Amino acid sequence: MAKTGREKNTKNKAKHSKLMTRKKNKKKSEETLRKERLKAIIQKANSQNNKD
């Protein structure tokens, strides 16, 4: 038998998918930021080694 009235669990699914995309985007941005920082550190270290 089909349930009458409101659809089951649609609010929770929408909220969950929204939160998961937010989490994925946050992780991706942190990862790119970390890579940029590492590149800057490596360039600084290489330039110091070349001067010596």
XYZ file of C-alpha atoms in Angstrom:
52
model
C 0.000 0.000 0.000
C 1.197 3.465 -0.844
C 1.553 5.958 1.930
C -0.909 8.814 1.785
C -0.025 12.388 2.622
C 3.510 13.770 2.723
C 6.338 11.963 0.962
C 8.497 9.906 3.224
C 11.973 11.152 4.111
C 12.390 13.789 1.382
C 13.376 16.572 3.776
C 16.063 14.482 5.421
C 17.477 13.339 2.077
C 17.668 16.901 0.776
C 19.303 18.105 3.980
C 21.764 15.228 3.994
C 22.801 15.736 0.384
C 23.229 19.464 1.016
C 25.441 18.810 4.031
C 27.484 16.196 2.186
C 28.163 18.520 -0.746
C 29.191 21.224 1.714
C 31.562 18.765 3.392
C 33.062 17.668 0.053
C 33.577 21.268 -1.061
C 35.227 22.147 2.243
C 37.581 19.190 2.008
C 38.465 20.007 -1.600
C 39.196 23.651 -0.802
C 41.345 22.688 2.201
C 43.250 20.247 -0.008
C 43.977 22.882 -2.660
C 44.999 25.397 0.015
C 47.388 22.851 1.512
C 48.911 22.137 -1.911
C 49.438 25.855 -2.515
C 51.150 26.244 0.860
C 53.419 23.285 0.152
C 54.349 24.707 -3.248
C 55.247 28.036 -1.636
C 57.387 26.305 1.006
C 59.172 24.213 -1.620
C 59.864 27.257 -3.804
C 61.233 29.158 -0.800
C 63.464 26.245 0.179
C 64.723 25.835 -3.398
C 65.524 29.519 -3.720
C 67.447 29.451 -0.425
C 69.409 26.385 -1.556
C 70.291 28.052 -4.844
C 71.612 31.157 -3.079
C 73.946 29.150 -0.851
